[in-house]
Amino acid sequence: RGSFEEGLADCPGFSHEGNFINGFYESHPIQYGESAYGFAKNSHTMLNIANAKKIKLIIDGEELSLARGKLNNYSRVLDFKSATLTRSFEYTTPNGKSVRVNIRRLVSLTEKHIAAIRYEVTPLDFSGKIEFVTSIDGNVKNLSAGDDPRVGSGLQGRVLSIEEKVIVGNSLALRQKTKTTGFSVACAACHKLNANNYAASTEDSELELAIKYDIDAREGESIVLEKYIAYITYKDCEESRLLEASLKLAAEAQMKGFDHYFEEQKKYMDQFWYRADIEIDGNAALQQGIRFNLFHLLQSTGKDGSTNIAAKGLTGEGYEGHYFWDTEIFVLPFFLYCFPDISRKLLEYRYSILDAARQRARELSHPKGALYPWRTIGGEECSAYFPAGTAQYHINADIAYAIQKYMESTNDYDFLLNYGAEILFETARLWADLGEYIESKGNRFCINTVTGPDEYTAIVNNNCYTNMMAANNMSYAYKVSLLLKDNYPEHYRRISEKIGLEENEPEIWNEAAQRIYIPYHEDKKLYMQDDSFLDKKPWDFENTPIEKYPLLLNFHPLVIYRHQVCKQADLVLALFLLGNRFTDEEKRINYDYYEKITTHDSSLSPCIFSVMASEIGYHQKAYDYFMKTARTDLDDLHGNTANGVHSANMAGAWMCIINGFAGLRAFDGTLQFNPYLPSDWEKYHFKVYHNSCLIDVTVNKEGIRYELLEGDEISIYHKGSNVTLRKGNPVNFN
């Protein structure tokens, strides 16, 4: 979390200490006042693990404390270009001894187990004792849940036991283990001290290991302590070898040196920014905001096929570190059009929990198919409140939609044959079982008793977004089944035998997709959010004071559910994702209606309204919504960034520019652009990777420029006109 090396003991309430590993969690029973069959049984919580950042500095007997000493020239910088955090300052103790401190640290993006700290101290006006106390602190615990359901967990106290620990020479190591899941993690730290005259001693308490360096310091001479940290989990090697392996990794890192990791980090980030950067000319604060967001998406996202991205990334304990549909609908598009290999790994994670999704479907009485969990880490449904959790069946369709877009952009048939097709078939089977042909609805295929994306409207019949996305899921699964039958019969036979797919099932999916019921009000020309939505009383926004937002913290769910009020984009999200199925007039009418009743209490909402405002031509409104996404966490606009950043919102800021201002859409595998320049900007510039081609796009006051940087040729649409881009031949439009 970027907290101070010396810790936060002298800064109560300033922040919360945290060290997290993606996918490392504890499981614990969900406590219900009244339970029922099929309720989720356990929750998962991403654990706050041993803190190896700690380095205390003692200056001639006085411990450095920002709360007690005097600071000059203080600087603290997160450098996006090199992915390093630096602190520099001059510090004077209460007794008048002054030092200059320069600290640089990084978490390696090329060697996932390694972090490193370089801590330099220079006495400015004295010669005397300088002491470092560098430690691994195992006395850690997670935040406990309070009245806000978005914060903390059901875990109480310290849940990680310390199984073994050791001090060997200049190295420390300990191994922790969870009580329920039985997961182990080892942490080691290896040190290198650059000082002329010092003595070292060790401290071994029940929960913390430390090495103390006593240094005879001289005025003006710098002392440098380097600390190389390694974390390794049960996923990486046998439990009996974890401690040894962590020590070896830390020692190897120390041999390579800090400069090695810094240079590797910078090289990695240069490659990242080459593809991912969005340059904005005209607003420095927004430029900083978008780069901050993209940086966090990179460092928080799982890239191994067994982890995903949590709602708060790796920055805090909000939502217990759970993965949601946020990944497929908000985060994955950024990676798809910048780093498709990472988007594949995110989808491979969904395959890794497919068996758990099948089991969940059986628990909810579906004899076939798979039901993906609303929120999870390890694959088990962790939502304790089923009306806004398990009932959001649309997550199945969201995952299928992401697979479809991935395939349209990459033609990665290896993924489809070995992972994607099986997911598509199992999710389609679930819809076929869930829905029913209802005579009173014209014998259309209806899906009842579900919750759409809007969490302020729960347990409804025929949520429009859900029905449309389910139809898309079934239709695409049908097309893939035909593709495999015709071109990859052995793979189709293998999958069919594995899941017991009957010959007529794909036809059943296709028929249901073609006959899906879409709630529509002819007189108002409105797509109804669900069957009963327009029958409800509109929320009294005029008499709801600002302190009563977000509504979920101030009103009982039943009060909210019986009103026309949306927490976030629902039908408007369908207008975006399935935009080729709506007319321009339909988009405008429905946007105007649903915008008036949406609170945007969810950080997922403003970006979608921004994107659609751009498409409709509401450019100022689009920009205003974008402003609410770009610096959400830098400026703490929701007042809860202390619990972690808003990962999906960060990706949403990218969407506001690429899908909104630049108008990028991808239907049937073809890119379409409809760019315009926000009135406050001079220029914006970005790149998009699609079908092995890298396209450079510049929008400024002179016009729009497309240039193909990688690949030989690609066909795109610019404002409805077909354009062929060839490498070395930029295309300009006024």
XYZ file of C-alpha atoms in Angstrom:
734
model
C 0.000 0.000 0.000
C 2.978 2.318 -0.116
C 3.047 2.916 3.640
C 6.189 4.195 5.364
C 9.185 1.935 5.921
C 9.240 2.901 9.600
C 5.580 1.946 9.920
C 2.511 3.900 10.939
C 2.611 3.690 14.729
C 3.112 7.442 15.049
C 0.446 8.273 12.465
C -2.808 6.735 13.759
C -5.649 7.010 11.267
C -3.284 8.089 8.507
C -3.391 4.785 6.654
C -3.542 1.031 7.059
C -0.525 -1.236 6.747
C -0.993 -3.836 4.045
C 0.931 -6.459 2.070
C -1.057 -8.679 -0.264
C -0.516 -11.506 -2.742
C -3.095 -11.960 -5.488
C -5.013 -15.178 -4.891
C -3.669 -15.886 -1.392
C -6.689 -16.108 0.879
C -8.358 -17.647 3.879
C -11.830 -19.190 3.856
C -14.294 -18.701 6.692
C -17.978 -19.522 7.256
C -20.539 -16.857 6.377
C -22.658 -16.122 9.439
C -26.394 -15.884 8.718
C -29.120 -14.905 11.161
C -31.438 -17.065 9.081
C -30.015 -19.426 6.501
C -31.616 -21.413 3.703
C -30.749 -24.125 1.243
C -28.211 -23.103 -1.369
C -26.940 -20.033 0.436
C -23.230 -19.455 -0.053
C -21.438 -21.247 2.755
C -18.038 -19.605 2.960
C -16.341 -16.368 2.113
C -12.782 -15.871 0.946
C -10.588 -13.069 2.230
C -7.348 -11.940 0.620
C -4.945 -11.915 3.531
C -2.740 -9.212 4.897
C 0.539 -11.137 5.107
C 3.877 -10.642 6.853
C 5.231 -7.119 6.499
C 8.810 -7.190 5.218
C 9.008 -3.472 4.415
C 9.839 -2.448 7.961
C 13.061 -0.544 8.459
C 13.421 1.643 11.535
C 16.064 4.360 11.584
C 17.561 5.429 14.913
C 19.651 8.620 14.894
C 22.028 8.933 17.819
C 19.524 7.184 20.068
C 16.344 8.801 18.710
C 13.998 6.877 16.445
C 12.893 8.620 13.265
C 9.279 9.735 13.628
C 7.510 12.072 11.234
C 5.200 13.006 14.104
C 8.006 14.181 16.426
C 10.953 15.372 14.361
C 11.322 18.308 11.986
C 11.058 17.774 8.210
C 12.538 19.783 5.374
C 12.437 19.261 1.593
C 10.096 16.297 1.913
C 9.250 14.472 -1.320
C 7.365 11.237 -1.920
C 6.987 10.127 -5.532
C 5.385 7.177 -7.274
C 7.197 7.080 -10.611
C 4.983 5.485 -13.253
C 7.843 5.285 -15.769
C 10.052 3.090 -13.593
C 7.405 1.658 -11.233
C 9.335 2.763 -8.172
C 8.367 4.592 -4.995
C 10.847 7.123 -3.617
C 11.015 9.210 -0.462
C 13.574 11.918 0.177
C 13.744 14.406 3.016
C 15.920 16.102 5.580
C 15.065 15.189 9.137
C 16.080 16.790 12.428
C 15.587 14.899 15.690
C 14.101 16.592 18.755
C 17.703 16.803 20.061
C 18.861 18.634 16.955
C 20.697 15.938 14.946
C 20.022 16.225 11.190
C 20.212 13.616 8.444
C 19.302 13.406 4.784
C 17.267 10.322 3.854
C 16.727 8.887 0.364
C 14.650 5.711 -0.002
C 13.722 3.901 -3.193
C 11.703 0.730 -3.419
C 10.075 -1.432 -6.035
C 8.051 -4.587 -6.454
C 9.507 -6.391 -9.441
C 7.242 -6.820 -12.447
C 9.714 -9.184 -14.132
C 10.400 -11.481 -11.152
C 7.079 -11.784 -9.366
C 8.509 -13.024 -6.060
C 10.902 -10.118 -5.500
C 10.738 -6.649 -3.933
C 13.688 -4.422 -3.062
C 14.418 -1.364 -0.924
C 17.441 0.923 -1.084
C 17.708 3.072 2.051
C 20.394 5.798 2.152
C 21.160 7.983 5.192
C 23.668 10.832 5.383
C 24.436 12.646 8.687
C 24.443 16.370 7.958
C 25.760 18.001 11.114
C 27.153 15.307 13.397
C 29.186 12.150 13.678
C 27.699 9.465 15.885
C 25.492 6.396 16.015
C 23.152 5.449 13.200
C 21.095 2.304 13.697
C 18.930 0.318 11.282
C 16.433 -2.192 12.634
C 15.187 -4.175 9.645
C 12.551 -6.810 10.230
C 9.832 -9.146 9.018
C 6.703 -8.569 11.081
C 4.289 -11.494 11.302
C 1.930 -9.763 13.707
C -0.586 -8.848 11.012
C -4.351 -9.092 10.671
C -7.143 -8.012 8.362
C -9.685 -5.282 8.912
C -12.979 -6.471 10.366
C -16.268 -5.657 8.691
C -18.288 -2.813 10.142
C -21.567 -1.276 9.026
C -20.292 -0.728 5.502
C -20.636 -4.039 3.585
C -17.891 -2.921 1.192
C -15.209 -2.812 3.900
C -13.443 -5.542 5.843
C -14.209 -9.199 6.415
C -15.602 -11.674 8.884
C -12.122 -12.644 10.044
C -11.276 -11.760 13.607
C -7.758 -11.272 14.913
C -4.619 -12.862 13.530
C -5.462 -15.802 11.266
C -2.005 -16.602 9.908
C 0.032 -18.810 12.197
C 3.822 -18.694 12.081
C 4.959 -22.244 11.399
C 8.718 -21.714 11.236
C 11.245 -18.895 11.210
C 14.970 -18.514 10.924
C 17.793 -15.974 10.987
C 20.818 -16.948 8.909
C 23.659 -14.440 8.572
C 22.216 -11.324 6.978
C 18.889 -13.004 6.136
C 15.534 -13.399 7.859
C 12.716 -15.751 6.905
C 9.402 -16.981 8.254
C 6.591 -19.167 6.986
C 2.943 -18.482 7.703
C -0.038 -20.767 7.205
C -3.789 -20.287 7.068
C -6.023 -22.239 9.421
C -8.811 -23.295 7.067
C -7.480 -23.378 3.514
C -4.112 -24.682 4.677
C -2.217 -22.322 2.367
C 1.375 -21.469 3.221
C 3.446 -18.420 2.356
C 7.105 -17.824 3.148
C 8.787 -14.454 3.323
C 12.537 -13.852 3.369
C 14.703 -10.746 3.466
C 18.399 -10.588 2.608
C 20.447 -7.490 3.436
C 23.513 -5.688 2.156
C 24.996 -2.795 4.154
C 27.438 -0.302 2.718
C 29.100 1.236 5.774
C 32.652 1.437 7.058
C 32.305 0.432 10.692
C 29.331 -1.445 12.089
C 28.151 -4.308 14.270
C 25.144 -6.540 13.648
C 22.846 -8.277 16.124
C 19.593 -10.184 15.828
C 16.220 -10.102 17.546
C 13.829 -13.072 17.503
C 10.462 -12.517 19.158
C 7.345 -14.644 18.850
C 5.913 -12.758 15.865
C 8.810 -10.734 14.462
C 12.369 -11.286 13.280
C 14.885 -8.476 13.046
C 18.516 -7.625 12.360
C 19.946 -4.540 14.031
C 22.897 -2.734 12.476
C 24.842 -0.336 14.746
C 26.951 1.993 12.610
C 29.624 4.498 13.546
C 28.569 7.246 11.181
C 30.569 10.233 10.081
C 29.256 13.625 9.076
C 28.697 13.861 5.314
C 29.325 10.164 4.612
C 26.380 8.200 3.249
C 25.300 4.831 4.614
C 23.279 2.545 2.334
C 21.184 -0.433 3.419
C 19.706 -2.612 0.670
C 16.926 -5.039 1.533
C 15.880 -7.791 -0.896
C 12.512 -9.364 -0.139
C 11.073 -12.613 -1.488
C 7.530 -13.930 -1.066
C 6.708 -17.438 -2.246
C 3.526 -19.481 -1.759
C 2.270 -23.071 -1.792
C 1.559 -22.632 -5.526
C 5.282 -22.345 -6.248
C 6.807 -25.320 -4.433
C 6.238 -27.945 -1.737
C 5.399 -26.629 1.701
C 8.455 -28.287 3.259
C 10.737 -26.317 0.914
C 9.071 -22.919 1.083
C 11.333 -21.366 3.703
C 14.473 -22.593 1.983
C 13.198 -21.429 -1.400
C 12.371 -17.951 -0.130
C 15.868 -17.565 1.353
C 17.415 -18.670 -1.914
C 15.337 -16.194 -3.932
C 16.229 -13.322 -1.616
C 19.935 -14.206 -1.730
C 19.879 -14.398 -5.515
C 18.198 -11.004 -5.642
C 20.880 -9.552 -3.391
C 23.561 -10.890 -5.728
C 21.890 -9.226 -8.726
C 21.659 -5.898 -6.907
C 19.206 -3.039 -6.769
C 20.421 -1.423 -9.983
C 19.679 -4.641 -11.878
C 16.057 -4.635 -10.735
C 15.685 -0.932 -11.364
C 16.912 -1.270 -14.943
C 14.752 -4.354 -15.595
C 11.758 -2.553 -14.127
C 12.299 0.494 -16.306
C 12.737 -1.640 -19.428
C 9.492 -3.489 -18.647
C 7.636 -0.235 -18.058
C 8.983 1.281 -21.285
C 7.390 -1.612 -23.163
C 4.162 -1.208 -21.205
C 3.838 2.509 -21.841
C 4.684 2.131 -25.521
C 1.471 0.152 -25.956
C -0.739 1.456 -23.177
C -0.059 5.161 -22.783
C -2.713 7.736 -23.559
C -1.211 11.169 -24.097
C -3.452 14.114 -23.239
C -2.445 17.628 -24.243
C -4.522 20.198 -22.423
C -5.030 18.945 -18.859
C -2.060 17.849 -16.741
C -4.216 16.602 -13.866
C -6.181 14.298 -16.155
C -2.954 13.117 -17.786
C -1.646 12.169 -14.360
C -4.939 10.515 -13.470
C -5.118 8.270 -16.528
C -1.506 7.108 -16.106
C -2.060 6.440 -12.415
C -5.046 4.275 -13.340
C -3.257 2.288 -16.034
C -0.278 1.725 -13.741
C -2.522 0.209 -11.076
C -4.261 -2.052 -13.581
C -0.896 -3.423 -14.643
C 0.436 -4.127 -11.173
C -2.804 -5.552 -9.766
C -3.838 -7.991 -12.505
C -3.104 -11.713 -12.384
C -1.054 -12.908 -15.324
C -0.745 -16.631 -14.579
C -4.154 -18.068 -15.482
C -4.938 -18.921 -11.859
C -5.552 -15.403 -10.519
C -7.666 -12.475 -11.653
C -8.015 -8.851 -10.521
C -9.780 -7.897 -7.319
C -12.214 -4.998 -7.105
C -9.555 -3.126 -5.124
C -6.600 -4.591 -6.950
C -3.771 -5.257 -4.497
C -4.163 -1.967 -2.679
C -6.608 -2.723 0.105
C -9.071 -5.033 1.770
C -12.313 -3.625 0.403
C -14.635 -6.390 -0.835
C -12.183 -8.874 0.765
C -10.067 -9.063 -2.381
C -12.873 -10.717 -4.379
C -13.048 -10.967 -8.144
C -16.290 -9.786 -9.798
C -17.767 -9.295 -13.276
C -15.760 -6.053 -13.202
C -12.954 -8.025 -14.861
C -14.716 -9.108 -18.036
C -16.773 -5.983 -18.727
C -14.453 -3.226 -17.522
C -10.857 -4.380 -17.047
C -10.365 -7.008 -19.739
C -11.044 -4.641 -22.695
C -8.019 -2.524 -21.741
C -5.749 -5.554 -21.830
C -7.451 -6.969 -24.931
C -6.557 -3.905 -26.985
C -3.123 -3.391 -25.441
C -1.852 -6.777 -24.174
C -4.108 -9.601 -25.384
C -1.860 -12.234 -23.787
C -2.887 -10.889 -20.357
C -6.567 -10.895 -21.332
C -6.188 -14.561 -22.242
C -4.785 -15.317 -18.783
C -7.751 -13.593 -17.170
C -10.085 -15.837 -19.172
C -8.001 -18.907 -18.342
C -8.686 -18.112 -14.693
C -12.409 -18.510 -15.416
C -11.674 -21.923 -16.893
C -9.689 -22.853 -13.775
C -12.847 -22.402 -11.651
C -15.252 -24.002 -14.140
C -15.676 -27.148 -12.022
C -16.680 -24.987 -9.047
C -19.171 -23.173 -11.305
C -20.653 -26.525 -12.326
C -21.008 -27.480 -8.678
C -22.707 -24.170 -7.923
C -25.202 -24.805 -10.724
C -26.118 -28.155 -9.136
C -26.586 -26.453 -5.754
C -29.137 -24.178 -7.418
C -30.922 -27.169 -8.957
C -29.640 -26.818 -12.512
C -28.959 -30.362 -13.786
C -26.644 -29.095 -16.520
C -24.282 -26.227 -17.130
C -22.251 -23.948 -14.923
C -23.124 -20.911 -12.813
C -20.170 -18.659 -12.159
C -19.905 -17.082 -8.712
C -20.855 -13.449 -8.311
C -17.842 -12.829 -6.089
C -14.994 -15.196 -5.300
C -11.282 -15.816 -5.180
C -10.947 -19.597 -5.325
C -14.116 -20.369 -7.296
C -16.669 -20.748 -4.508
C -19.594 -18.315 -4.344
C -18.803 -15.809 -1.571
C -21.845 -13.541 -1.780
C -23.742 -13.551 1.496
C -26.616 -11.468 0.089
C -28.165 -13.498 -2.734
C -30.585 -10.829 -4.098
C -27.635 -8.664 -5.155
C -25.188 -11.539 -5.525
C -26.075 -15.022 -6.694
C -29.177 -13.678 -8.471
C -26.897 -11.758 -10.841
C -26.833 -14.634 -13.289
C -25.644 -12.242 -15.977
C -22.052 -12.928 -14.921
C -22.265 -16.073 -17.092
C -23.100 -13.962 -20.117
C -20.472 -11.356 -19.243
C -17.764 -14.025 -19.312
C -19.100 -15.416 -22.600
C -19.169 -11.896 -24.063
C -15.519 -11.402 -23.088
C -14.576 -14.692 -24.757
C -16.397 -13.596 -27.908
C -14.589 -10.255 -28.019
C -11.264 -11.944 -27.304
C -11.748 -14.332 -30.203
C -12.865 -11.568 -32.574
C -9.711 -9.620 -31.773
C -7.140 -12.440 -31.668
C -8.428 -15.501 -33.588
C -6.759 -17.533 -30.850
C -8.201 -20.946 -31.684
C -5.888 -22.695 -29.265
C -7.674 -20.854 -26.463
C -11.108 -21.550 -27.917
C -10.496 -25.269 -28.346
C -8.848 -25.854 -24.979
C -10.709 -23.394 -22.752
C -13.259 -21.071 -24.314
C -15.638 -23.476 -26.051
C -16.214 -25.507 -22.911
C -17.046 -22.358 -20.943
C -19.412 -21.193 -23.690
C -21.238 -24.511 -23.846
C -21.645 -24.799 -20.088
C -22.874 -21.219 -19.650
C -25.319 -21.611 -22.556
C -26.710 -24.808 -21.003
C -27.378 -22.900 -17.799
C -29.499 -20.292 -19.611
C -31.411 -22.991 -21.464
C -32.367 -24.556 -18.136
C -33.024 -21.277 -16.327
C -35.409 -19.772 -18.881
C -38.850 -20.844 -19.999
C -41.225 -20.177 -22.896
C -44.108 -18.225 -21.357
C -47.462 -18.215 -23.142
C -48.535 -14.831 -21.759
C -45.374 -13.306 -23.226
C -46.152 -14.500 -26.736
C -44.463 -17.831 -26.039
C -41.153 -15.991 -25.878
C -38.161 -17.304 -23.931
C -38.240 -15.582 -20.526
C -35.741 -15.497 -17.697
C -37.369 -14.886 -14.331
C -36.178 -14.089 -10.813
C -32.787 -12.585 -11.522
C -30.934 -9.364 -10.771
C -29.311 -7.281 -13.469
C -26.259 -5.044 -13.129
C -28.304 -2.465 -11.187
C -28.040 -3.514 -7.553
C -30.884 -1.212 -6.518
C -33.367 -3.413 -8.423
C -33.300 -7.044 -7.339
C -35.098 -10.319 -8.061
C -37.064 -9.322 -11.144
C -38.453 -11.007 -14.221
C -36.859 -10.411 -17.612
C -34.125 -7.973 -16.769
C -33.490 -6.551 -20.226
C -29.692 -6.552 -19.942
C -29.669 -10.139 -18.704
C -32.000 -11.394 -21.432
C -30.055 -9.680 -24.211
C -26.690 -10.864 -22.927
C -28.011 -14.387 -22.323
C -29.267 -14.497 -25.908
C -25.847 -13.344 -27.086
C -24.220 -16.064 -24.947
C -26.453 -18.814 -26.376
C -26.198 -17.576 -29.951
C -22.418 -17.389 -29.838
C -22.149 -20.813 -28.176
C -24.297 -22.202 -31.012
C -22.039 -20.656 -33.667
C -18.946 -22.030 -31.929
C -20.514 -25.489 -31.801
C -21.005 -25.371 -35.591
C -17.463 -24.136 -36.071
C -16.035 -27.006 -34.030
C -18.244 -29.608 -35.678
C -17.161 -28.522 -39.141
C -13.494 -27.700 -38.585
C -12.387 -29.347 -35.349
C -14.528 -32.489 -34.984
C -12.103 -34.255 -32.629
C -12.125 -31.330 -30.220
C -15.921 -31.117 -30.412
C -16.180 -34.835 -29.665
C -13.771 -34.509 -26.737
C -15.683 -31.616 -25.163
C -19.060 -33.254 -25.795
C -17.970 -36.484 -24.117
C -16.462 -34.610 -21.183
C -19.586 -32.590 -20.370
C -22.220 -35.012 -21.705
C -23.392 -32.624 -24.413
C -26.379 -33.997 -26.292
C -26.670 -33.627 -30.062
C -29.677 -31.297 -29.997
C -28.521 -28.938 -27.258
C -26.892 -26.296 -29.497
C -30.124 -26.046 -31.491
C -32.011 -25.516 -28.242
C -29.654 -22.634 -27.355
C -30.088 -21.018 -30.740
C -33.871 -21.245 -30.647
C -33.955 -19.699 -27.168
C -31.651 -16.915 -28.324
C -33.849 -16.150 -31.328
C -37.030 -16.162 -29.262
C -35.755 -14.258 -26.230
C -38.283 -11.897 -24.633
C -37.207 -8.249 -24.551
C -39.370 -5.980 -22.346
C -40.288 -2.908 -24.373
C -42.828 -0.105 -23.835
C -44.237 0.805 -27.246
C -45.801 4.125 -26.233
C -42.710 5.434 -24.448
C -40.317 3.777 -26.901
C -38.411 2.526 -23.895
C -36.628 -0.721 -23.265
C -37.872 -1.520 -19.792
C -35.151 -2.451 -17.350
C -37.391 -5.360 -16.391
C -41.050 -6.352 -16.525
C -42.104 -4.301 -13.507
C -39.607 -1.440 -13.478
C -41.880 1.198 -14.998
C -44.696 0.236 -12.618
C -42.714 1.504 -9.639
C -42.785 4.957 -8.103
C -39.773 7.100 -9.111
C -37.363 7.861 -6.273
C -37.820 11.295 -4.693
C -34.430 12.719 -5.627
C -35.475 16.296 -4.897
C -36.027 15.563 -1.216
C -33.103 13.174 -0.667
C -30.258 15.133 0.967
C -26.707 14.566 -0.208
C -25.729 12.952 3.096
C -28.184 10.121 2.379
C -26.014 8.854 -0.469
C -25.048 6.160 -1.178
C -28.576 4.923 -0.676
C -27.512 1.394 0.318
C -25.985 2.762 3.541
C -29.063 4.794 4.479
C -32.162 2.880 3.362
C -33.349 -0.689 3.784
C -33.014 -2.671 0.509
C -36.799 -3.118 0.315
C -37.289 0.647 0.323
C -34.867 0.984 -2.575
C -36.227 -2.032 -4.484
C -39.777 -0.700 -4.652
C -38.690 2.491 -6.421
C -37.514 3.459 -9.864
C -33.900 4.191 -8.966
C -30.651 2.771 -10.342
C -27.350 2.443 -8.567
C -25.470 2.108 -11.841
C -25.737 1.580 -15.580
C -27.972 -1.371 -16.436
C -30.003 -0.899 -19.610
C -27.504 1.825 -20.577
C -24.734 -0.774 -20.334
C -26.609 -2.915 -22.852
C -26.770 0.095 -25.180
C -22.975 0.109 -25.134
C -22.058 -3.582 -25.210
C -24.693 -4.540 -27.775
C -24.802 -1.186 -29.513
C -25.256 -2.612 -33.009
C -28.715 -3.854 -31.964
C -30.146 -0.409 -31.168
C -30.978 2.551 -33.365
C -29.515 5.985 -32.648
C -32.954 7.194 -31.593
C -33.397 4.283 -29.188
C -30.034 5.021 -27.609
C -30.911 8.675 -27.050
C -34.423 8.048 -25.672
C -33.312 5.330 -23.281
C -30.200 7.206 -22.164
C -32.254 10.296 -21.343
C -34.742 8.286 -19.309
C -32.372 6.158 -17.265
C -29.840 8.892 -16.610
C -32.411 10.869 -14.613
C -32.976 7.999 -12.179
C -29.389 6.810 -11.714
C -27.478 7.784 -8.565
C -24.040 6.511 -9.703
C -23.516 5.186 -6.175
C -21.356 2.549 -7.861
C -17.996 3.622 -9.244
C -18.750 1.375 -12.238
C -21.431 3.745 -13.471
C -20.021 7.127 -14.627
C -17.713 5.635 -17.259
C -20.571 3.858 -19.054
C -22.690 6.996 -19.033
C -19.700 8.924 -20.354
C -19.139 6.468 -23.202
C -22.775 6.530 -24.262
C -23.002 10.322 -23.905
C -20.124 10.572 -26.374
C -21.931 8.318 -28.835
C -25.197 10.226 -28.589
C -23.456 13.566 -29.003
C -23.728 14.867 -25.434
C -20.075 15.839 -25.415
C -20.043 18.081 -22.349
C -21.956 15.490 -20.354
C -19.487 12.827 -21.503
C -16.590 14.971 -20.313
C -18.235 15.656 -16.950
C -18.706 11.932 -16.325
C -15.131 11.287 -17.435
C -13.908 13.794 -14.843
C -15.567 11.619 -12.194
C -13.553 8.582 -13.282
C -10.086 9.830 -14.146
C -9.076 10.994 -10.651
C -11.489 9.019 -8.475
C -8.737 7.616 -6.275
C -6.128 10.341 -6.548
C -8.713 12.805 -5.242
C -10.659 10.248 -3.145
C -13.942 11.287 -4.741
C -15.902 8.461 -3.083
C -14.304 8.976 0.313
C -13.210 5.325 0.570
C -9.919 5.030 -1.313
C -8.341 4.161 2.060
C -9.962 0.741 1.563
C -8.269 0.342 -1.822
C -8.508 1.776 -5.310
C -11.474 1.246 -7.629
C -9.995 -1.055 -10.269
C -12.975 -1.199 -12.625
C -13.364 2.559 -12.495
C -9.690 2.877 -13.415
C -10.307 0.773 -16.504
C -13.456 2.819 -17.049
C -11.344 5.953 -17.429
C -9.573 4.230 -20.333
C -12.985 3.357 -21.789
C -14.160 6.980 -21.545
C -11.351 8.031 -23.886
C -11.034 5.035 -26.201
C -14.688 3.948 -26.435
C -16.069 7.401 -25.694
C -14.096 10.280 -27.174
C -12.501 8.093 -29.880
C -15.718 6.115 -30.412
C -14.035 2.700 -30.658
C -16.433 -0.190 -31.215
C -15.661 -3.723 -32.345
C -18.530 -5.652 -33.873
C -17.908 -8.893 -35.769
C -14.173 -8.368 -35.418
C -13.986 -5.030 -37.250
C -12.821 -1.859 -35.501
C -14.939 1.253 -35.860
C -13.828 4.735 -34.787
C -15.870 7.909 -34.443
C -13.418 10.347 -32.821
C -13.907 13.874 -31.565
C -11.716 16.218 -29.518
C -12.959 17.417 -26.107
C -13.170 21.200 -26.205
C -10.654 21.691 -23.371
C -7.931 19.586 -25.010
C -5.383 20.288 -27.683
C -4.737 16.635 -28.515
C -5.002 13.043 -27.369
C -3.024 10.102 -28.682
C -3.208 6.338 -28.064
C -2.578 2.926 -29.609
C -4.872 -0.054 -30.151
C -3.747 -3.637 -30.798
C -6.142 -5.773 -32.843
C -5.675 -8.892 -34.974
C -1.871 -8.683 -34.678
C -1.889 -5.046 -35.812
C -0.879 -2.033 -33.725
C -2.755 1.119 -34.740
C -1.577 4.571 -33.669
C -4.369 7.148 -33.346
C -3.931 10.899 -32.916
C -6.827 13.334 -32.509
C -6.056 17.055 -32.444
C -7.407 20.385 -33.642
C -6.149 19.699 -37.164
C -7.984 16.377 -37.482
C -7.506 12.638 -36.991
C -4.495 10.568 -37.974
C -4.270 6.758 -38.173
C -0.973 4.950 -38.617
C -0.296 1.217 -38.710
C 2.841 0.524 -36.636
C 2.766 -3.293 -36.574
C 1.231 -5.663 -39.115
C 0.975 -5.287 -42.869
C -2.612 -4.194 -43.427
C -5.905 -3.778 -41.576
C -9.364 -2.563 -42.530
C -11.152 -0.225 -40.114
C -14.107 2.155 -40.236
C -13.731 5.885 -39.649
C -17.053 7.640 -39.036
C -18.809 4.923 -41.037
C -16.406 4.861 -43.994
C -14.138 1.896 -44.680
C -10.418 2.666 -44.532
C -7.496 0.358 -45.261
C -4.367 1.054 -43.223
C -0.994 -0.093 -44.491
C 2.302 0.081 -42.647
C 4.258 3.187 -43.547
C 1.241 5.009 -45.013
C -0.539 7.155 -42.390
C -4.105 8.221 -43.165
C -5.322 11.689 -42.188
C -8.819 13.157 -41.917
C -9.676 16.818 -41.387
